[in-house]
Amino acid sequence: MVQTDSSAWATRLRFALPELCEPLQQLLGFELPRPWIRIAPPAIPEPSAPPPRRVQVSAKTVDVLENAAQQFSDPRLGAAMSRLAEHARQRRGEAY
């Protein structure tokens, strides 16, 4: 049996069978049965993963981030936390 995914290829194979089978029969020394040509659709691809869901940040969480930013003794860490709070505020559509 020969399997293909389209009728066009199946037709081409049917026409090419004599050219394909005769050399094999001579090489093997016996007559081969005529192969079946089967058309099978391609496998269905796996569905892709859904896009990641955006997390909504509450106003209370933004306030907690801003308060935490003021508590750090390291100014770089406090600035990073402030930027995070500002980004969350902008995503919420709030003006500062």
Tab-separated table of N, CA and C in Angstrom:
chain	number	residue	atom	x	y	z
A	1	MET	N	0.841	-1.163	0.000
A	1	MET	CA	0.000	0.000	0.000
A	1	MET	C	0.896	1.239	0.000
A	2	VAL	N	0.513	2.199	-0.814
A	2	VAL	CA	1.188	3.493	-0.872
A	2	VAL	C	0.166	4.529	-0.435
A	3	GLN	N	0.564	5.384	0.499
A	3	GLN	CA	-0.369	6.376	1.032
A	3	GLN	C	0.112	7.774	0.679
A	4	THR	N	-0.824	8.620	0.256
A	4	THR	CA	-0.523	10.006	-0.076
A	4	THR	C	-1.605	10.893	0.520
A	5	ASP	N	-1.336	12.186	0.599
A	5	ASP	CA	-2.312	13.075	1.222
A	5	ASP	C	-3.171	13.846	0.226
A	6	SER	N	-2.986	13.589	-1.074
A	6	SER	CA	-3.821	14.302	-2.047
A	6	SER	C	-4.140	13.400	-3.233
A	7	SER	N	-5.263	13.683	-3.860
A	7	SER	CA	-5.664	12.897	-5.025
A	7	SER	C	-4.739	13.162	-6.210
A	8	ALA	N	-4.150	14.347	-6.269
A	8	ALA	CA	-3.219	14.650	-7.358
A	8	ALA	C	-2.006	13.721	-7.305
A	9	TRP	N	-1.451	13.523	-6.103
A	9	TRP	CA	-0.314	12.614	-5.974
A	9	TRP	C	-0.735	11.175	-6.237
A	10	ALA	N	-1.926	10.814	-5.832
A	10	ALA	CA	-2.409	9.449	-6.086
A	10	ALA	C	-2.492	9.188	-7.584
A	11	THR	N	-2.978	10.151	-8.339
A	11	THR	CA	-3.067	10.000	-9.798
A	11	THR	C	-1.684	9.868	-10.411
A	12	ARG	N	-0.755	10.705	-9.965
A	12	ARG	CA	0.617	10.620	-10.499
A	12	ARG	C	1.241	9.262	-10.189
A	13	LEU	N	0.990	8.756	-8.984
A	13	LEU	CA	1.530	7.439	-8.627
A	13	LEU	C	0.927	6.331	-9.482
A	14	ARG	N	-0.372	6.413	-9.748
A	14	ARG	CA	-1.010	5.384	-10.583
A	14	ARG	C	-0.377	5.336	-11.972
A	15	PHE	N	-0.081	6.494	-12.536
A	15	PHE	CA	0.547	6.529	-13.856
A	15	PHE	C	2.006	6.075	-13.805
A	16	ALA	N	2.672	6.265	-12.671
A	16	ALA	CA	4.085	5.903	-12.557
A	16	ALA	C	4.299	4.465	-12.097
A	17	LEU	N	3.252	3.758	-11.715
A	17	LEU	CA	3.413	2.394	-11.196
A	17	LEU	C	4.181	1.466	-12.133
A	18	PRO	N	3.880	1.425	-13.436
A	18	PRO	CA	4.653	0.519	-14.294
A	18	PRO	C	6.151	0.838	-14.283
A	19	GLU	N	6.482	2.116	-14.293
A	19	GLU	CA	7.900	2.500	-14.282
A	19	GLU	C	8.561	2.176	-12.950
A	20	LEU	N	7.802	2.189	-11.890
A	20	LEU	CA	8.359	1.901	-10.569
A	20	LEU	C	8.437	0.401	-10.294
A	21	CYS	N	7.417	-0.341	-10.717
A	21	CYS	CA	7.334	-1.766	-10.371
A	21	CYS	C	8.224	-2.653	-11.242
A	22	GLU	N	8.336	-2.343	-12.533
A	22	GLU	CA	9.117	-3.214	-13.426
A	22	GLU	C	10.568	-3.365	-12.980
A	23	PRO	N	11.299	-2.289	-12.681
A	23	PRO	CA	12.685	-2.485	-12.222
A	23	PRO	C	12.766	-3.272	-10.914
A	24	LEU	N	11.808	-3.063	-10.018
A	24	LEU	CA	11.809	-3.818	-8.764
A	24	LEU	C	11.572	-5.306	-9.011
A	25	GLN	N	10.656	-5.617	-9.912
A	25	GLN	CA	10.375	-7.019	-10.224
A	25	GLN	C	11.597	-7.686	-10.834
A	26	GLN	N	12.311	-6.978	-11.715
A	26	GLN	CA	13.518	-7.553	-12.320
A	26	GLN	C	14.598	-7.740	-11.269
A	27	LEU	N	14.723	-6.792	-10.369
A	27	LEU	CA	15.746	-6.879	-9.329
A	27	LEU	C	15.447	-8.023	-8.353
A	28	LEU	N	14.197	-8.156	-7.965
A	28	LEU	CA	13.820	-9.185	-6.997
A	28	LEU	C	13.626	-10.558	-7.626
A	29	GLY	N	13.294	-10.590	-8.900
A	29	GLY	CA	13.129	-11.857	-9.588
A	29	GLY	C	11.740	-12.455	-9.474
A	30	PHE	N	10.774	-11.722	-9.004
A	30	PHE	CA	9.398	-12.220	-8.984
A	30	PHE	C	8.439	-11.049	-9.192
A	31	GLU	N	7.212	-11.423	-9.545
A	31	GLU	CA	6.216	-10.400	-9.857
A	31	GLU	C	5.606	-9.844	-8.573
A	32	LEU	N	5.563	-8.543	-8.504
A	32	LEU	CA	4.972	-7.877	-7.340
A	32	LEU	C	3.475	-7.676	-7.554
A	33	PRO	N	2.695	-7.805	-6.494
A	33	PRO	CA	1.267	-7.488	-6.642
A	33	PRO	C	1.099	-5.980	-6.840
A	34	ARG	N	0.048	-5.619	-7.529
A	34	ARG	CA	-0.194	-4.202	-7.769
A	34	ARG	C	-0.498	-3.520	-6.428
A	35	PRO	N	0.259	-2.497	-6.069
A	35	PRO	CA	0.030	-1.854	-4.762
A	35	PRO	C	-1.264	-1.045	-4.748
A	36	TRP	N	-1.849	-0.955	-3.585
A	36	TRP	CA	-3.012	-0.105	-3.394
A	36	TRP	C	-2.502	1.305	-3.153
A	37	ILE	N	-3.202	2.250	-3.697
A	37	ILE	CA	-2.863	3.648	-3.445
A	37	ILE	C	-3.988	4.234	-2.618
A	38	ARG	N	-3.629	4.708	-1.459
A	38	ARG	CA	-4.623	5.210	-0.512
A	38	ARG	C	-4.415	6.703	-0.306
A	39	ILE	N	-5.521	7.426	-0.256
A	39	ILE	CA	-5.458	8.862	0.011
A	39	ILE	C	-5.905	9.082	1.451
A	40	ALA	N	-5.039	9.681	2.239
A	40	ALA	CA	-5.358	9.990	3.634
A	40	ALA	C	-5.029	11.459	3.873
A	41	PRO	N	-5.937	12.189	4.464
A	41	PRO	CA	-5.649	13.604	4.712
A	41	PRO	C	-4.501	13.755	5.695
A	42	PRO	N	-3.804	14.874	5.625
A	42	PRO	CA	-2.702	15.081	6.565
A	42	PRO	C	-3.228	15.150	7.995
A	43	ALA	N	-2.364	14.803	8.906
A	43	ALA	CA	-2.741	14.846	10.317
A	43	ALA	C	-3.061	16.283	10.719
A	44	ILE	N	-4.025	16.415	11.592
A	44	ILE	CA	-4.407	17.746	12.065
A	44	ILE	C	-3.333	18.231	13.034
A	45	PRO	N	-2.789	19.429	12.797
A	45	PRO	CA	-1.745	19.921	13.702
A	45	PRO	C	-2.314	20.229	15.087
A	46	GLU	N	-1.460	20.147	16.062
A	46	GLU	CA	-1.855	20.473	17.427
A	46	GLU	C	-2.274	21.941	17.487
A	47	PRO	N	-3.328	22.243	18.211
A	47	PRO	CA	-3.701	23.657	18.327
A	47	PRO	C	-2.626	24.410	19.096
A	48	SER	N	-2.387	25.629	18.678
A	48	SER	CA	-1.360	26.413	19.354
A	48	SER	C	-1.877	26.871	20.715
A	49	ALA	N	-0.953	27.161	21.584
A	49	ALA	CA	-1.318	27.603	22.928
A	49	ALA	C	-1.982	28.974	22.846
A	50	PRO	N	-2.956	29.213	23.700
A	50	PRO	CA	-3.596	30.527	23.676
A	50	PRO	C	-2.603	31.604	24.107
A	51	PRO	N	-2.803	32.821	23.657
A	51	PRO	CA	-1.876	33.883	24.058
A	51	PRO	C	-1.938	34.087	25.568
A	52	PRO	N	-0.830	34.502	26.155
A	52	PRO	CA	-0.835	34.694	27.606
A	52	PRO	C	-1.847	35.766	28.004
A	53	ARG	N	-2.493	35.524	29.092
A	53	ARG	CA	-3.511	36.451	29.578
A	53	ARG	C	-2.843	37.599	30.330
A	54	ARG	N	-3.282	38.809	30.067
A	54	ARG	CA	-2.735	39.961	30.786
A	54	ARG	C	-3.367	40.023	32.168
A	55	VAL	N	-2.530	40.213	33.148
A	55	VAL	CA	-2.999	40.271	34.522
A	55	VAL	C	-3.362	41.715	34.851
A	56	GLN	N	-4.531	41.896	35.414
A	56	GLN	CA	-4.953	43.230	35.843
A	56	GLN	C	-4.389	43.494	37.239
A	57	VAL	N	-3.798	44.652	37.412
A	57	VAL	CA	-3.247	45.048	38.703
A	57	VAL	C	-4.251	45.996	39.350
A	58	SER	N	-4.593	45.708	40.586
A	58	SER	CA	-5.577	46.541	41.277
A	58	SER	C	-4.932	47.848	41.739
A	59	ALA	N	-5.771	48.825	42.040
A	59	ALA	CA	-5.287	50.117	42.543
A	59	ALA	C	-4.582	49.917	43.882
A	60	LYS	N	-5.085	48.995	44.689
A	60	LYS	CA	-4.456	48.725	45.985
A	60	LYS	C	-3.043	48.176	45.788
A	61	THR	N	-2.869	47.314	44.800
A	61	THR	CA	-1.541	46.755	44.520
A	61	THR	C	-0.583	47.848	44.074
A	62	VAL	N	-1.069	48.786	43.270
A	62	VAL	CA	-0.227	49.909	42.840
A	62	VAL	C	0.212	50.713	44.055
A	63	ASP	N	-0.709	50.961	44.983
A	63	ASP	CA	-0.364	51.701	46.202
A	63	ASP	C	0.669	50.948	47.032
A	64	VAL	N	0.509	49.638	47.141
A	64	VAL	CA	1.471	48.821	47.896
A	64	VAL	C	2.849	48.906	47.252
A	65	LEU	N	2.916	48.854	45.920
A	65	LEU	CA	4.203	48.959	45.225
A	65	LEU	C	4.852	50.315	45.478
A	66	GLU	N	4.053	51.383	45.439
A	66	GLU	CA	4.609	52.724	45.678
A	66	GLU	C	5.108	52.868	47.106
A	67	ASN	N	4.356	52.346	48.062
A	67	ASN	CA	4.797	52.406	49.464
A	67	ASN	C	6.051	51.574	49.673
A	68	ALA	N	6.118	50.413	49.046
A	68	ALA	CA	7.302	49.558	49.181
A	68	ALA	C	8.521	50.242	48.581
A	69	ALA	N	8.323	50.985	47.486
A	69	ALA	CA	9.445	51.669	46.836
A	69	ALA	C	10.085	52.682	47.777
A	70	GLN	N	9.289	53.293	48.629
A	70	GLN	CA	9.814	54.302	49.555
A	70	GLN	C	10.528	53.675	50.744
A	71	GLN	N	10.307	52.391	50.992
A	71	GLN	CA	10.864	51.728	52.169
A	71	GLN	C	12.262	51.157	51.942
A	72	PHE	N	12.685	51.005	50.694
A	72	PHE	CA	13.985	50.387	50.417
A	72	PHE	C	15.119	51.352	50.723
A	73	SER	N	16.166	50.826	51.363
A	73	SER	CA	17.338	51.663	51.635
A	73	SER	C	18.211	51.794	50.392
A	74	ASP	N	18.140	50.819	49.513
A	74	ASP	CA	18.903	50.873	48.258
A	74	ASP	C	18.122	51.733	47.260
A	75	PRO	N	18.681	52.872	46.834
A	75	PRO	CA	17.936	53.760	45.936
A	75	PRO	C	17.633	53.122	44.576
A	76	ARG	N	18.515	52.258	44.107
A	76	ARG	CA	18.258	51.618	42.805
A	76	ARG	C	17.070	50.669	42.890
A	77	LEU	N	16.978	49.936	43.987
A	77	LEU	CA	15.859	49.020	44.172
A	77	LEU	C	14.549	49.798	44.343
A	78	GLY	N	14.612	50.899	45.077
A	78	GLY	CA	13.430	51.746	45.241
A	78	GLY	C	12.985	52.345	43.917
A	79	ALA	N	13.954	52.769	43.093
A	79	ALA	CA	13.624	53.341	41.781
A	79	ALA	C	13.003	52.282	40.877
A	80	ALA	N	13.525	51.071	40.935
A	80	ALA	CA	12.967	49.988	40.119
A	80	ALA	C	11.529	49.690	40.549
A	81	MET	N	11.280	49.684	41.854
A	81	MET	CA	9.931	49.432	42.359
A	81	MET	C	8.994	50.582	41.966
A	82	SER	N	9.500	51.811	41.969
A	82	SER	CA	8.691	52.962	41.541
A	82	SER	C	8.325	52.849	40.065
A	83	ARG	N	9.282	52.422	39.250
A	83	ARG	CA	8.993	52.237	37.817
A	83	ARG	C	7.941	51.153	37.619
A	84	LEU	N	8.035	50.090	38.398
A	84	LEU	CA	7.045	49.018	38.316
A	84	LEU	C	5.657	49.543	38.698
A	85	ALA	N	5.592	50.333	39.754
A	85	ALA	CA	4.311	50.910	40.177
A	85	ALA	C	3.770	51.844	39.103
A	86	GLU	N	4.633	52.662	38.510
A	86	GLU	CA	4.194	53.590	37.459
A	86	GLU	C	3.696	52.831	36.231
A	87	HIS	N	4.394	51.782	35.877
A	87	HIS	CA	3.971	50.960	34.737
A	87	HIS	C	2.594	50.345	35.014
A	88	ALA	N	2.406	49.835	36.220
A	88	ALA	CA	1.114	49.247	36.584
A	88	ALA	C	0.020	50.310	36.555
A	89	ARG	N	0.338	51.512	37.012
A	89	ARG	CA	-0.639	52.602	37.002
A	89	ARG	C	-1.023	52.952	35.561
A	90	GLN	N	-0.053	53.004	34.661
A	90	GLN	CA	-0.334	53.323	33.256
A	90	GLN	C	-1.180	52.231	32.611
A	91	ARG	N	-0.917	50.989	32.954
A	91	ARG	CA	-1.710	49.884	32.400
A	91	ARG	C	-3.155	49.963	32.868
A	92	ARG	N	-3.348	50.509	34.059
A	92	ARG	CA	-4.708	50.671	34.577
A	92	ARG	C	-5.390	51.877	33.949
A	93	GLY	N	-4.618	52.752	33.290
A	93	GLY	CA	-5.202	53.940	32.674
A	93	GLY	C	-5.335	55.095	33.639
A	94	GLU	N	-4.616	55.021	34.746
A	94	GLU	CA	-4.677	56.096	35.736
A	94	GLU	C	-3.588	57.117	35.460
A	95	ALA	N	-3.880	58.349	35.716
A	95	ALA	CA	-2.865	59.407	35.607
A	95	ALA	C	-2.221	59.573	36.973
A	96	TYR	N	-0.969	59.983	36.977
A	96	TYR	CA	-0.274	60.138	38.251
A	96	TYR	C	-0.314	61.567	38.676
